[in-house]
Amino acid sequence: MLIVTEPAVATSLDAVAIVDEMHRLATQLLQANLSALSDAQVEYVAAETERVVARVTAAGDQQLVEVETRDLPRKTGRRNILAYMHDVLRMTRPGRRRAEAKAIATFTDLTGQPLQPELPTLAAAFADGRVGPDHVHAVMDVLDQIPTAIAHDVTAAAERTMAEYATWMTPPEIERAGARLLAHLDPDGVLTDLEDRRRRRKLWINRQRADGTSKLTATLTPELRARLATFLDVWARPGMNNPNDPDSPTGAIQDADPERLEAAAQRDLRTPAQLNHDALNALLQAVFDDGLLGKTHRGLPIQLIVKADLADLQRAAGLAATADGTLIDIEDLIRTGATVQPWLAIFVDATAAPLYLGRGTRLASMEQRLASFARPGGDSCSAPGCDVPATRVEMHHAHTDWGDGGGTDIDNLAPACTRHHHMIGNRPGDYTTRMIGSGPDAGRCTWELNTAPGTPPRRPRINRKPDIGHRFRHILTEIRNDIHPTPDKPDQRRAPDQHGQPEPGSPDDPPRPPRFHYTDLQNATPAELALYAALLDHAYPN
């Protein structure tokens, strides 16, 4: 007698073992000999590998639901689910992945009962590996363009239709098929209303690339597009607002001298896209110069606030950091600085600005915020791994909380974004902060995640950005020593932690961070004027 049994259904307790087995099988697949296979077998292995990748991605989307349900981001000290996905799960595009999970994962209602996925047919195809992530997002983009006035049953039919096409179409083909479907649903274009346009509007500044540039992604409403087109018609003209031409007129074309404009236009070799870029830059410069943005934002002046090393200024090379986290070339900074009101932040033993306010006020002053920005690590939130820039942070009473009698003094203040500021407390999962009082990390703030009673304490951490240049030079030296061996030299640096960063200094000493002297150069002393004149002489030798 042959008895056939159904395979056991995996329980949640098996998930860890399943993942371990997946790693073992992946190692075997990497080591498999493909040369002995036929062409058909190689094609099968490659295609089925991609299908498995898609299925595992769908499983990962379902795991994101569990992560968010258990509030793991807060328990691990991340400011939100996107930061958790980026830092812990190492996802490169967490926003895109979360949108995918919302569309195809299974959620539960308040009673714990599973709900049907938002896009059920597409979710089933994804779970079976018949579509990949790019196919899923192509379908999602098409369905997002369906007007809200379309009936629900029509929308459901559209989802099923596009999901079926996605199983054999490429993403570009899905987009073209979706355009035909949208034309069929709304041939006259009358169902798209103001609410649809408002829902799709967006403008996003992407992260800086290696060369310092960034992409701007936008979906504009008709109103904004009309205003932008009108603006470009009068500001983005050949010869106007050319940063590479000192004789180029600035502002609107109606205000320019005709002869000067004509001469500048003949010298202008910019593309239309570059004309648009320079016009927008000139407009924003005019907005800053006219003070239309107000005087302060989160205690910082509405100005271009930049932090740079004196050595970099002297050699007119390297990078400087702005208060919003942007990196700019020192050469560009010097050129920009020639037309703005400069301030100097000098490390001295005495200070002319009131940086120690005690219990007189709870909120940090503008001088204290500038001093905090000038400190090492002051250009972003002080919580480990957080990159919220100084223009969007609050000032936290880090060593002794205001409610516990702490003063609003520069050696008790650290930058903290709103999310991390609200995560400071005494409960497990909250943070305890301390200011480091001595050593190379003096003036920095440590963050220690509170653990439950009976569990080992977490090590205090600081938000130290990796010194890529230093690490590169160290590795380059090692490689050169391997090629041309030299006697070993003792390494005097502090031992790095598991993330390749040195241990932070002790937070137990009384905090004594460097103090600052802020001087407006309009009332500068002769010594300060001499220093600034030396910098300008170096930057502009002619």
Coordinates of C-alpha atoms in Angstrom, one line a residue:
M1 CA 0.0 0.0 0.0
L2 CA 1.3 3.5 -0.9
I3 CA 0.3 6.2 1.5
V4 CA 0.7 9.7 0.3
T5 CA 0.8 12.4 3.0
E6 CA 0.4 16.1 2.5
P7 CA 3.6 18.2 3.4
A8 CA 3.4 19.8 6.8
V9 CA 2.4 23.4 6.8
A10 CA 5.2 25.6 8.2
T11 CA 4.4 27.4 11.4
S12 CA 5.8 30.7 12.5
L13 CA 8.2 28.8 14.7
D14 CA 9.8 27.4 11.5
A15 CA 10.5 30.8 10.0
V16 CA 14.1 31.1 11.4
A17 CA 14.9 27.6 10.3
I18 CA 13.5 28.3 6.8
V19 CA 15.7 31.4 6.4
D20 CA 18.7 29.4 7.5
E21 CA 17.9 26.7 5.0
M22 CA 17.5 29.3 2.3
H23 CA 21.0 30.6 3.0
R24 CA 22.4 27.0 2.8
L25 CA 20.6 26.5 -0.5
A26 CA 21.8 29.8 -1.9
T27 CA 25.4 28.9 -1.1
Q28 CA 24.9 25.6 -2.9
L29 CA 23.4 27.4 -5.9
L30 CA 26.3 29.8 -6.0
Q31 CA 28.7 26.9 -6.1
A32 CA 26.8 24.8 -8.6
N33 CA 28.5 23.9 -11.8
L34 CA 26.5 25.4 -14.7
S35 CA 28.9 24.3 -17.4
A36 CA 27.6 20.8 -17.4
L37 CA 24.0 21.9 -18.1
S38 CA 22.3 22.2 -21.5
D39 CA 21.2 25.5 -22.9
A40 CA 17.6 24.7 -21.9
Q41 CA 18.6 23.8 -18.4
V42 CA 20.6 27.0 -17.9
E43 CA 17.6 29.0 -19.1
Y44 CA 15.4 27.1 -16.7
V45 CA 17.7 27.7 -13.7
A46 CA 18.1 31.4 -14.5
A47 CA 14.3 31.9 -15.0
E48 CA 13.3 30.0 -11.9
T49 CA 16.0 31.8 -9.9
E50 CA 14.3 35.1 -10.8
R51 CA 11.0 33.7 -9.9
V52 CA 12.2 32.6 -6.5
V53 CA 13.7 36.1 -6.0
A54 CA 10.2 37.6 -6.7
R55 CA 8.5 35.2 -4.3
V56 CA 11.0 35.9 -1.5
T57 CA 10.5 39.7 -2.1
A58 CA 6.7 39.1 -1.7
A59 CA 7.4 37.3 1.6
G60 CA 9.6 40.2 2.7
D61 CA 6.7 42.6 2.0
Q62 CA 4.5 40.5 4.3
Q63 CA 7.2 40.6 7.0
L64 CA 7.1 44.4 6.9
V65 CA 3.5 44.2 8.1
E66 CA 4.7 42.3 11.1
V67 CA 7.6 44.7 11.7
E68 CA 5.2 47.6 11.8
T69 CA 2.6 45.8 13.9
R70 CA 5.2 45.1 16.6
D71 CA 6.5 48.7 16.4
L72 CA 10.0 47.4 15.9
P73 CA 11.2 50.8 14.6
R74 CA 10.6 52.5 17.9
K75 CA 12.0 49.5 19.9
T76 CA 15.2 49.7 18.0
G77 CA 15.5 53.4 18.1
R78 CA 14.6 54.3 14.5
R79 CA 12.5 57.4 14.0
N80 CA 10.0 55.6 11.6
I81 CA 9.4 52.5 9.6
L82 CA 11.3 53.9 6.6
A83 CA 14.4 54.5 8.7
Y84 CA 14.1 50.9 10.0
M85 CA 13.9 49.6 6.5
H86 CA 16.9 51.6 5.4
D87 CA 19.2 51.0 8.4
V88 CA 18.3 47.5 9.7
L89 CA 16.9 45.8 6.6
R90 CA 19.3 47.7 4.3
M91 CA 16.7 48.5 1.7
T92 CA 17.9 51.1 -0.8
R93 CA 14.5 52.5 -1.7
P94 CA 12.3 52.0 1.4
G95 CA 9.5 54.4 0.3
R96 CA 9.0 52.4 -2.9
R97 CA 9.1 49.1 -1.0
R98 CA 6.6 50.2 1.6
A99 CA 4.2 51.4 -1.1
E100 CA 4.6 47.9 -2.7
A101 CA 3.8 46.2 0.7
K102 CA 0.7 48.3 1.2
A103 CA -0.6 47.2 -2.2
I104 CA 0.1 43.5 -2.1
A105 CA 0.6 42.4 1.5
T106 CA -2.2 41.0 3.8
F107 CA -3.1 43.1 6.7
T108 CA -5.5 42.4 9.6
D109 CA -8.5 44.2 11.0
L110 CA -9.1 45.2 14.6
T111 CA -10.2 41.7 15.5
G112 CA -7.2 40.1 14.0
Q113 CA -8.9 38.7 10.9
P114 CA -6.9 38.9 7.6
L115 CA -8.0 41.5 5.0
Q116 CA -7.8 41.0 1.3
P117 CA -4.8 42.7 -0.3
E118 CA -5.5 46.1 -1.9
L119 CA -4.5 44.6 -5.3
P120 CA -5.5 40.9 -4.8
T121 CA -4.8 39.5 -8.3
L122 CA -1.4 41.3 -8.5
A123 CA -0.6 40.1 -5.0
A124 CA -1.3 36.4 -6.0
A125 CA 0.9 36.7 -9.1
F126 CA 3.7 38.3 -7.1
A127 CA 3.5 35.6 -4.4
D128 CA 3.7 32.9 -7.1
G129 CA 6.7 34.6 -8.8
R130 CA 4.9 35.3 -12.1
V131 CA 5.7 39.0 -11.8
G132 CA 8.6 40.8 -10.3
P133 CA 8.9 44.1 -8.3
D134 CA 9.2 46.2 -11.5
H135 CA 6.1 44.7 -13.0
V136 CA 4.2 45.3 -9.7
H137 CA 5.2 49.0 -9.7
A138 CA 4.3 49.4 -13.3
V139 CA 0.8 48.1 -12.6
M140 CA 0.5 50.3 -9.5
D141 CA 1.4 53.4 -11.5
V142 CA -1.3 52.6 -14.0
L143 CA -4.0 52.0 -11.4
D144 CA -3.0 55.1 -9.5
Q145 CA -4.0 57.2 -12.5
I146 CA -7.6 55.9 -12.6
P147 CA -9.9 58.8 -11.6
T148 CA -11.6 58.5 -8.3
A149 CA -15.0 59.0 -10.1
I150 CA -14.6 55.5 -11.7
A151 CA -16.9 52.9 -10.1
H152 CA -15.3 50.4 -7.8
D153 CA -16.3 47.3 -9.9
V154 CA -14.6 49.0 -12.9
T155 CA -11.5 49.6 -10.9
A156 CA -11.4 46.0 -9.7
A157 CA -11.7 44.8 -13.3
A158 CA -8.9 47.1 -14.3
E159 CA -6.7 45.7 -11.5
R160 CA -7.4 42.1 -12.6
T161 CA -6.8 43.0 -16.3
M162 CA -3.5 44.7 -15.7
A163 CA -2.3 41.9 -13.3
E164 CA -3.0 39.3 -16.0
Y165 CA -1.1 41.3 -18.6
A166 CA 1.8 41.8 -16.2
T167 CA 2.5 38.1 -16.1
W168 CA 3.8 38.2 -19.7
M169 CA 4.5 41.8 -20.5
T170 CA 7.6 43.9 -19.7
P171 CA 7.2 47.0 -17.5
P172 CA 7.4 49.4 -20.5
E173 CA 4.7 47.3 -22.3
I174 CA 2.6 47.4 -19.1
E175 CA 2.8 51.2 -19.2
R176 CA 1.7 51.4 -22.8
A177 CA -1.1 48.9 -22.2
G178 CA -2.1 50.9 -19.1
A179 CA -2.4 54.1 -21.3
R180 CA -4.8 52.3 -23.6
L181 CA -6.8 51.1 -20.6
L182 CA -7.0 54.6 -19.1
A183 CA -8.1 55.9 -22.5
H184 CA -10.9 53.3 -22.5
L185 CA -12.0 54.1 -19.0
D186 CA -12.1 57.9 -19.6
P187 CA -12.0 58.5 -23.3
D188 CA -13.0 62.2 -23.0
G189 CA -10.8 62.9 -20.0
V190 CA -13.7 64.4 -18.1
L191 CA -13.6 62.1 -15.0
T192 CA -10.3 63.4 -13.7
D193 CA -11.1 66.1 -11.2
L194 CA -9.3 68.5 -9.0
E195 CA -9.0 66.0 -6.2
D196 CA -7.2 63.6 -8.5
R197 CA -4.7 66.2 -9.5
R198 CA -4.2 67.2 -5.9
R199 CA -3.6 63.6 -4.9
R200 CA -0.8 63.2 -7.5
R201 CA 1.0 66.4 -6.9
K202 CA 4.5 66.1 -5.5
L203 CA 7.9 67.7 -5.6
W204 CA 10.9 65.9 -4.2
I205 CA 14.6 66.8 -3.9
N206 CA 16.6 63.5 -4.2
R207 CA 19.7 62.8 -2.3
Q208 CA 23.0 64.2 -3.4
R209 CA 25.0 62.1 -5.8
A210 CA 28.8 61.6 -5.6
D211 CA 29.4 64.7 -7.7
G212 CA 27.2 66.8 -5.4
T213 CA 24.3 67.3 -7.8
S214 CA 20.8 66.2 -7.1
K215 CA 17.7 65.3 -9.1
L216 CA 14.4 67.1 -8.7
T217 CA 11.3 65.0 -9.2
A218 CA 8.0 66.6 -9.6
T219 CA 4.4 66.1 -10.7
L220 CA 2.9 69.6 -11.0
T221 CA -0.7 70.7 -10.9
P222 CA -1.9 72.8 -13.9
E223 CA -1.8 75.9 -11.8
L224 CA 1.8 75.5 -10.7
R225 CA 2.8 74.5 -14.2
A226 CA 1.3 77.6 -15.7
R227 CA 3.1 79.8 -13.1
L228 CA 6.4 78.0 -13.7
A229 CA 6.1 78.3 -17.4
T230 CA 5.4 82.0 -17.2
F231 CA 8.3 82.5 -14.9
L232 CA 10.7 80.7 -17.2
D233 CA 9.5 82.7 -20.2
V234 CA 10.9 85.9 -18.6
W235 CA 13.8 84.6 -16.5
A236 CA 15.2 81.6 -18.5
R237 CA 16.1 83.5 -21.7
P238 CA 19.5 83.3 -23.4
G239 CA 21.9 85.7 -21.8
M240 CA 19.9 86.1 -18.6
N241 CA 21.0 84.9 -15.1
N242 CA 24.1 83.2 -16.4
P243 CA 26.3 82.3 -13.4
N244 CA 29.3 81.7 -15.7
D245 CA 29.1 85.3 -17.2
P246 CA 29.7 88.2 -14.8
D247 CA 28.2 90.6 -17.3
S248 CA 24.9 88.7 -17.6
P249 CA 21.8 90.6 -16.6
T250 CA 19.9 89.2 -13.6
G251 CA 16.2 89.1 -12.9
A252 CA 13.5 89.4 -15.5
I253 CA 14.2 90.1 -19.2
Q254 CA 12.0 93.3 -19.1
D255 CA 14.4 94.9 -16.7
A256 CA 17.6 94.1 -18.6
D257 CA 19.5 96.6 -20.8
P258 CA 18.8 95.5 -24.4
E259 CA 22.4 96.0 -25.7
R260 CA 23.9 94.2 -22.7
L261 CA 21.4 91.4 -23.0
E262 CA 22.1 90.9 -26.7
A263 CA 25.9 90.7 -26.1
A264 CA 25.4 88.2 -23.2
A265 CA 23.0 86.1 -25.4
Q266 CA 25.6 85.8 -28.1
R267 CA 28.1 84.4 -25.5
D268 CA 25.5 82.1 -24.0
L269 CA 26.1 78.4 -24.8
R270 CA 23.7 76.9 -22.2
T271 CA 21.1 74.3 -23.1
P272 CA 17.4 75.0 -22.4
A273 CA 17.5 72.8 -19.4
Q274 CA 20.5 74.7 -18.0
L275 CA 18.7 78.0 -18.7
N276 CA 15.8 76.8 -16.6
H277 CA 18.1 75.7 -13.8
D278 CA 19.9 79.0 -13.6
A279 CA 16.7 81.0 -13.7
L280 CA 15.3 79.1 -10.7
N281 CA 18.6 79.5 -8.8
A282 CA 18.5 83.3 -9.5
L283 CA 14.9 83.5 -8.4
L284 CA 15.7 81.8 -5.1
Q285 CA 18.7 84.1 -4.6
A286 CA 16.4 87.1 -5.0
V287 CA 13.9 85.6 -2.5
F288 CA 16.7 85.2 0.0
D289 CA 18.1 88.7 -0.6
D290 CA 14.7 90.3 -0.2
G291 CA 14.0 88.5 3.1
L292 CA 10.7 87.0 1.9
L293 CA 11.3 83.8 3.9
G294 CA 11.3 85.7 7.2
K295 CA 14.1 86.2 9.7
T296 CA 14.5 82.8 11.5
H297 CA 13.5 79.2 11.2
R298 CA 13.8 76.8 14.2
G299 CA 16.1 79.5 15.8
L300 CA 18.5 79.7 12.8
P301 CA 18.6 82.8 10.6
I302 CA 17.1 82.4 7.1
Q303 CA 20.5 82.5 5.4
L304 CA 22.9 80.2 3.7
I305 CA 24.7 78.8 6.8
V306 CA 27.8 76.9 6.0
K307 CA 30.4 75.1 8.1
A308 CA 33.9 74.7 6.7
D309 CA 37.4 73.8 7.9
L310 CA 39.9 76.6 8.0
A311 CA 42.5 74.4 6.3
D312 CA 40.1 73.8 3.4
L313 CA 39.4 77.5 3.1
Q314 CA 43.1 78.3 3.0
R315 CA 43.8 75.8 0.2
A316 CA 40.5 76.5 -1.6
A317 CA 39.7 72.8 -1.8
G318 CA 37.5 70.2 -0.2
L319 CA 33.8 70.3 0.9
A320 CA 31.7 72.4 3.2
A321 CA 28.4 71.4 4.9
T322 CA 25.3 73.7 5.0
A323 CA 22.8 73.6 7.8
D324 CA 20.3 71.7 5.6
G325 CA 22.8 68.9 5.0
T326 CA 24.0 69.9 1.5
L327 CA 27.6 69.4 0.6
I328 CA 29.1 72.2 -1.5
D329 CA 32.6 72.7 -3.0
I330 CA 34.9 75.1 -1.1
E331 CA 35.5 76.9 -4.4
D332 CA 31.8 77.5 -4.8
L333 CA 31.5 78.6 -1.2
I334 CA 34.3 81.2 -1.6
R335 CA 32.6 82.5 -4.8
T336 CA 29.2 82.7 -3.0
G337 CA 30.7 84.2 0.2
A338 CA 32.0 87.2 -1.7
T339 CA 28.4 88.6 -1.9
V340 CA 27.0 87.7 1.5
Q341 CA 27.3 88.9 5.1
P342 CA 29.9 86.7 6.7
W343 CA 30.1 85.5 10.3
L344 CA 33.1 83.8 12.0
A345 CA 32.9 81.0 14.5
I346 CA 36.2 80.9 16.4
F347 CA 37.1 78.4 19.2
V348 CA 38.3 80.5 22.1
D349 CA 38.3 80.5 25.9
A350 CA 35.9 83.4 26.3
T351 CA 32.7 84.1 24.5
A352 CA 31.0 87.4 23.4
A353 CA 27.7 85.7 22.7
P354 CA 25.4 84.5 25.5
L355 CA 25.7 80.7 25.3
Y356 CA 24.8 80.0 28.9
L357 CA 21.2 81.0 29.7
G358 CA 20.6 78.8 32.7
R359 CA 17.0 78.5 33.8
G360 CA 16.1 81.9 32.4
T361 CA 14.6 80.4 29.2
R362 CA 13.8 76.9 27.9
L363 CA 14.3 77.6 24.2
A364 CA 17.8 77.8 22.7
S365 CA 18.9 81.2 21.3
M366 CA 20.0 81.7 17.7
E367 CA 23.6 82.0 18.9
Q368 CA 23.4 78.7 20.7
R369 CA 22.0 77.0 17.6
L370 CA 24.8 78.4 15.5
A371 CA 27.3 77.2 18.1
S372 CA 25.7 73.8 18.1
F373 CA 25.8 73.6 14.3
A374 CA 29.5 74.5 14.3
R375 CA 30.4 71.7 16.7
P376 CA 31.5 68.3 15.3
G377 CA 28.4 66.4 14.3
G378 CA 26.2 69.5 14.7
D379 CA 25.0 69.5 11.1
S380 CA 22.3 66.9 11.8
C381 CA 20.3 65.2 14.6
S382 CA 22.6 63.7 17.2
A383 CA 20.7 60.4 17.4
P384 CA 22.8 57.5 15.9
G385 CA 22.1 57.0 12.2
C386 CA 19.8 60.0 11.9
D387 CA 20.5 62.4 9.0
V388 CA 17.8 65.1 9.6
P389 CA 19.7 68.3 9.0
A390 CA 20.2 71.1 11.5
T391 CA 17.5 73.3 9.9
R392 CA 14.8 70.7 11.0
V393 CA 16.0 69.8 14.5
E394 CA 15.0 70.9 18.0
M395 CA 17.5 71.7 20.8
H396 CA 17.4 69.0 23.4
H397 CA 18.5 69.4 27.0
A398 CA 20.7 66.3 26.7
H399 CA 22.7 66.0 29.9
T400 CA 20.1 67.2 32.4
D401 CA 16.5 67.6 31.2
W402 CA 14.8 70.9 31.6
G403 CA 12.1 69.1 33.7
D404 CA 14.9 67.9 36.0
G405 CA 16.4 71.3 36.5
G406 CA 18.7 71.4 33.6
G407 CA 19.8 74.7 32.2
T408 CA 19.6 76.0 28.6
D409 CA 23.4 76.1 28.3
I410 CA 25.5 75.2 25.3
D411 CA 27.2 72.3 27.2
N412 CA 23.7 70.8 27.9
L413 CA 22.2 71.2 24.4
A414 CA 22.3 68.7 21.5
P415 CA 20.4 68.7 18.2
A416 CA 17.5 66.2 18.0
C417 CA 14.8 65.8 15.3
T418 CA 11.2 65.8 16.5
R419 CA 10.8 62.1 16.2
H420 CA 13.9 61.2 18.3
H421 CA 13.3 64.1 20.7
H422 CA 10.0 62.4 21.6
M423 CA 11.7 59.0 22.0
I424 CA 13.7 60.2 25.1
G425 CA 12.4 58.9 28.4
N426 CA 12.8 56.4 31.1
R427 CA 10.7 53.5 29.7
P428 CA 12.2 50.4 27.9
G429 CA 12.6 51.4 24.2
D430 CA 13.2 55.0 25.1
Y431 CA 16.5 56.7 25.0
T432 CA 18.7 58.2 27.7
T433 CA 21.1 60.9 26.5
R434 CA 24.3 62.3 28.0
M435 CA 26.8 64.9 26.9
I436 CA 30.5 63.8 26.6
G437 CA 32.7 66.0 28.7
S438 CA 36.2 65.0 27.8
G439 CA 38.3 63.3 25.2
P440 CA 38.2 63.6 21.4
D441 CA 34.3 63.4 21.4
A442 CA 33.8 66.2 23.9
G443 CA 30.7 68.1 23.1
R444 CA 29.0 65.2 21.4
C445 CA 25.8 63.5 22.7
T446 CA 25.5 59.8 23.5
W447 CA 22.2 57.9 23.0
E448 CA 21.6 54.8 25.0
L449 CA 18.5 52.7 24.3
N450 CA 16.8 51.7 27.6
T451 CA 16.3 47.9 27.9
A452 CA 13.8 45.9 29.8
P453 CA 14.6 45.0 33.4
G454 CA 16.8 41.9 33.5
T455 CA 18.2 42.3 30.0
P456 CA 21.8 43.4 29.2
P457 CA 22.2 47.2 28.8
R458 CA 22.9 48.7 25.4
R459 CA 26.1 50.4 24.7
P460 CA 25.8 54.2 24.4
R461 CA 26.3 55.4 20.8
I462 CA 26.9 58.7 19.0
N463 CA 26.0 59.8 15.6
R464 CA 29.4 59.8 14.0
K465 CA 29.6 60.0 10.3
P466 CA 32.3 57.7 8.8
D467 CA 35.5 59.5 7.7
I468 CA 35.6 58.1 4.2
G469 CA 38.8 60.0 3.3
H470 CA 40.7 58.7 6.4
R471 CA 39.5 55.2 5.9
F472 CA 40.4 55.3 2.2
R473 CA 43.9 56.6 2.9
H474 CA 44.3 53.8 5.5
I475 CA 43.3 51.1 3.1
L476 CA 45.4 52.6 0.3
T477 CA 48.4 52.5 2.6
E478 CA 47.7 48.8 3.4
I479 CA 47.5 47.9 -0.3
R480 CA 50.7 49.7 -1.0
N481 CA 52.4 48.0 1.9
D482 CA 51.2 44.7 0.5
I483 CA 52.8 45.5 -2.8
H484 CA 55.9 47.1 -1.3
P485 CA 56.3 45.7 2.3
T486 CA 57.5 48.1 5.0
P487 CA 58.1 47.6 8.7
D488 CA 54.9 47.5 10.6
K489 CA 54.0 50.6 12.6
P490 CA 51.8 50.5 15.8
D491 CA 48.3 51.7 15.3
Q492 CA 47.6 54.4 17.9
R493 CA 44.0 54.9 17.0
R494 CA 41.1 53.9 19.3
A495 CA 39.7 50.5 18.6
P496 CA 36.7 50.6 16.2
D497 CA 33.4 49.3 17.2
Q498 CA 31.3 46.7 15.2
H499 CA 30.4 49.5 12.7
G500 CA 34.0 50.5 12.1
Q501 CA 33.7 53.6 14.4
P502 CA 35.9 54.4 17.5
E503 CA 34.2 54.0 20.9
P504 CA 32.8 57.3 22.1
G505 CA 34.5 59.1 25.0
S506 CA 33.2 58.9 28.6
P507 CA 30.0 60.8 29.2
D508 CA 30.5 60.7 33.0
D509 CA 33.0 63.7 33.1
P510 CA 31.5 67.2 33.5
P511 CA 30.7 68.3 30.0
R512 CA 33.2 70.8 28.7
P513 CA 32.7 71.2 25.0
P514 CA 34.6 73.8 23.0
R515 CA 33.2 77.3 23.4
F516 CA 32.6 79.7 20.5
H517 CA 33.0 83.3 19.7
Y518 CA 30.6 84.8 17.2
T519 CA 31.5 88.1 15.7
D520 CA 29.7 90.0 13.0
L521 CA 32.4 91.3 10.6
Q522 CA 30.7 94.6 10.3
N523 CA 31.9 95.3 13.9
A524 CA 35.1 93.1 13.7
T525 CA 38.3 93.7 15.5
P526 CA 41.5 94.4 13.5
A527 CA 42.7 90.8 14.2
E528 CA 39.5 89.3 12.8
L529 CA 39.5 91.5 9.8
A530 CA 43.1 90.5 9.2
L531 CA 42.2 86.8 9.3
Y532 CA 39.3 87.2 6.9
A533 CA 41.4 89.3 4.6
A534 CA 44.0 86.6 4.5
L535 CA 41.3 84.1 3.5
L536 CA 40.1 86.4 0.7
D537 CA 43.6 87.1 -0.5
H538 CA 44.2 83.4 -0.8
A539 CA 40.9 82.8 -2.6
Y540 CA 41.3 85.8 -4.9
P541 CA 45.0 86.2 -5.5
N542 CA 44.4 88.6 -8.4

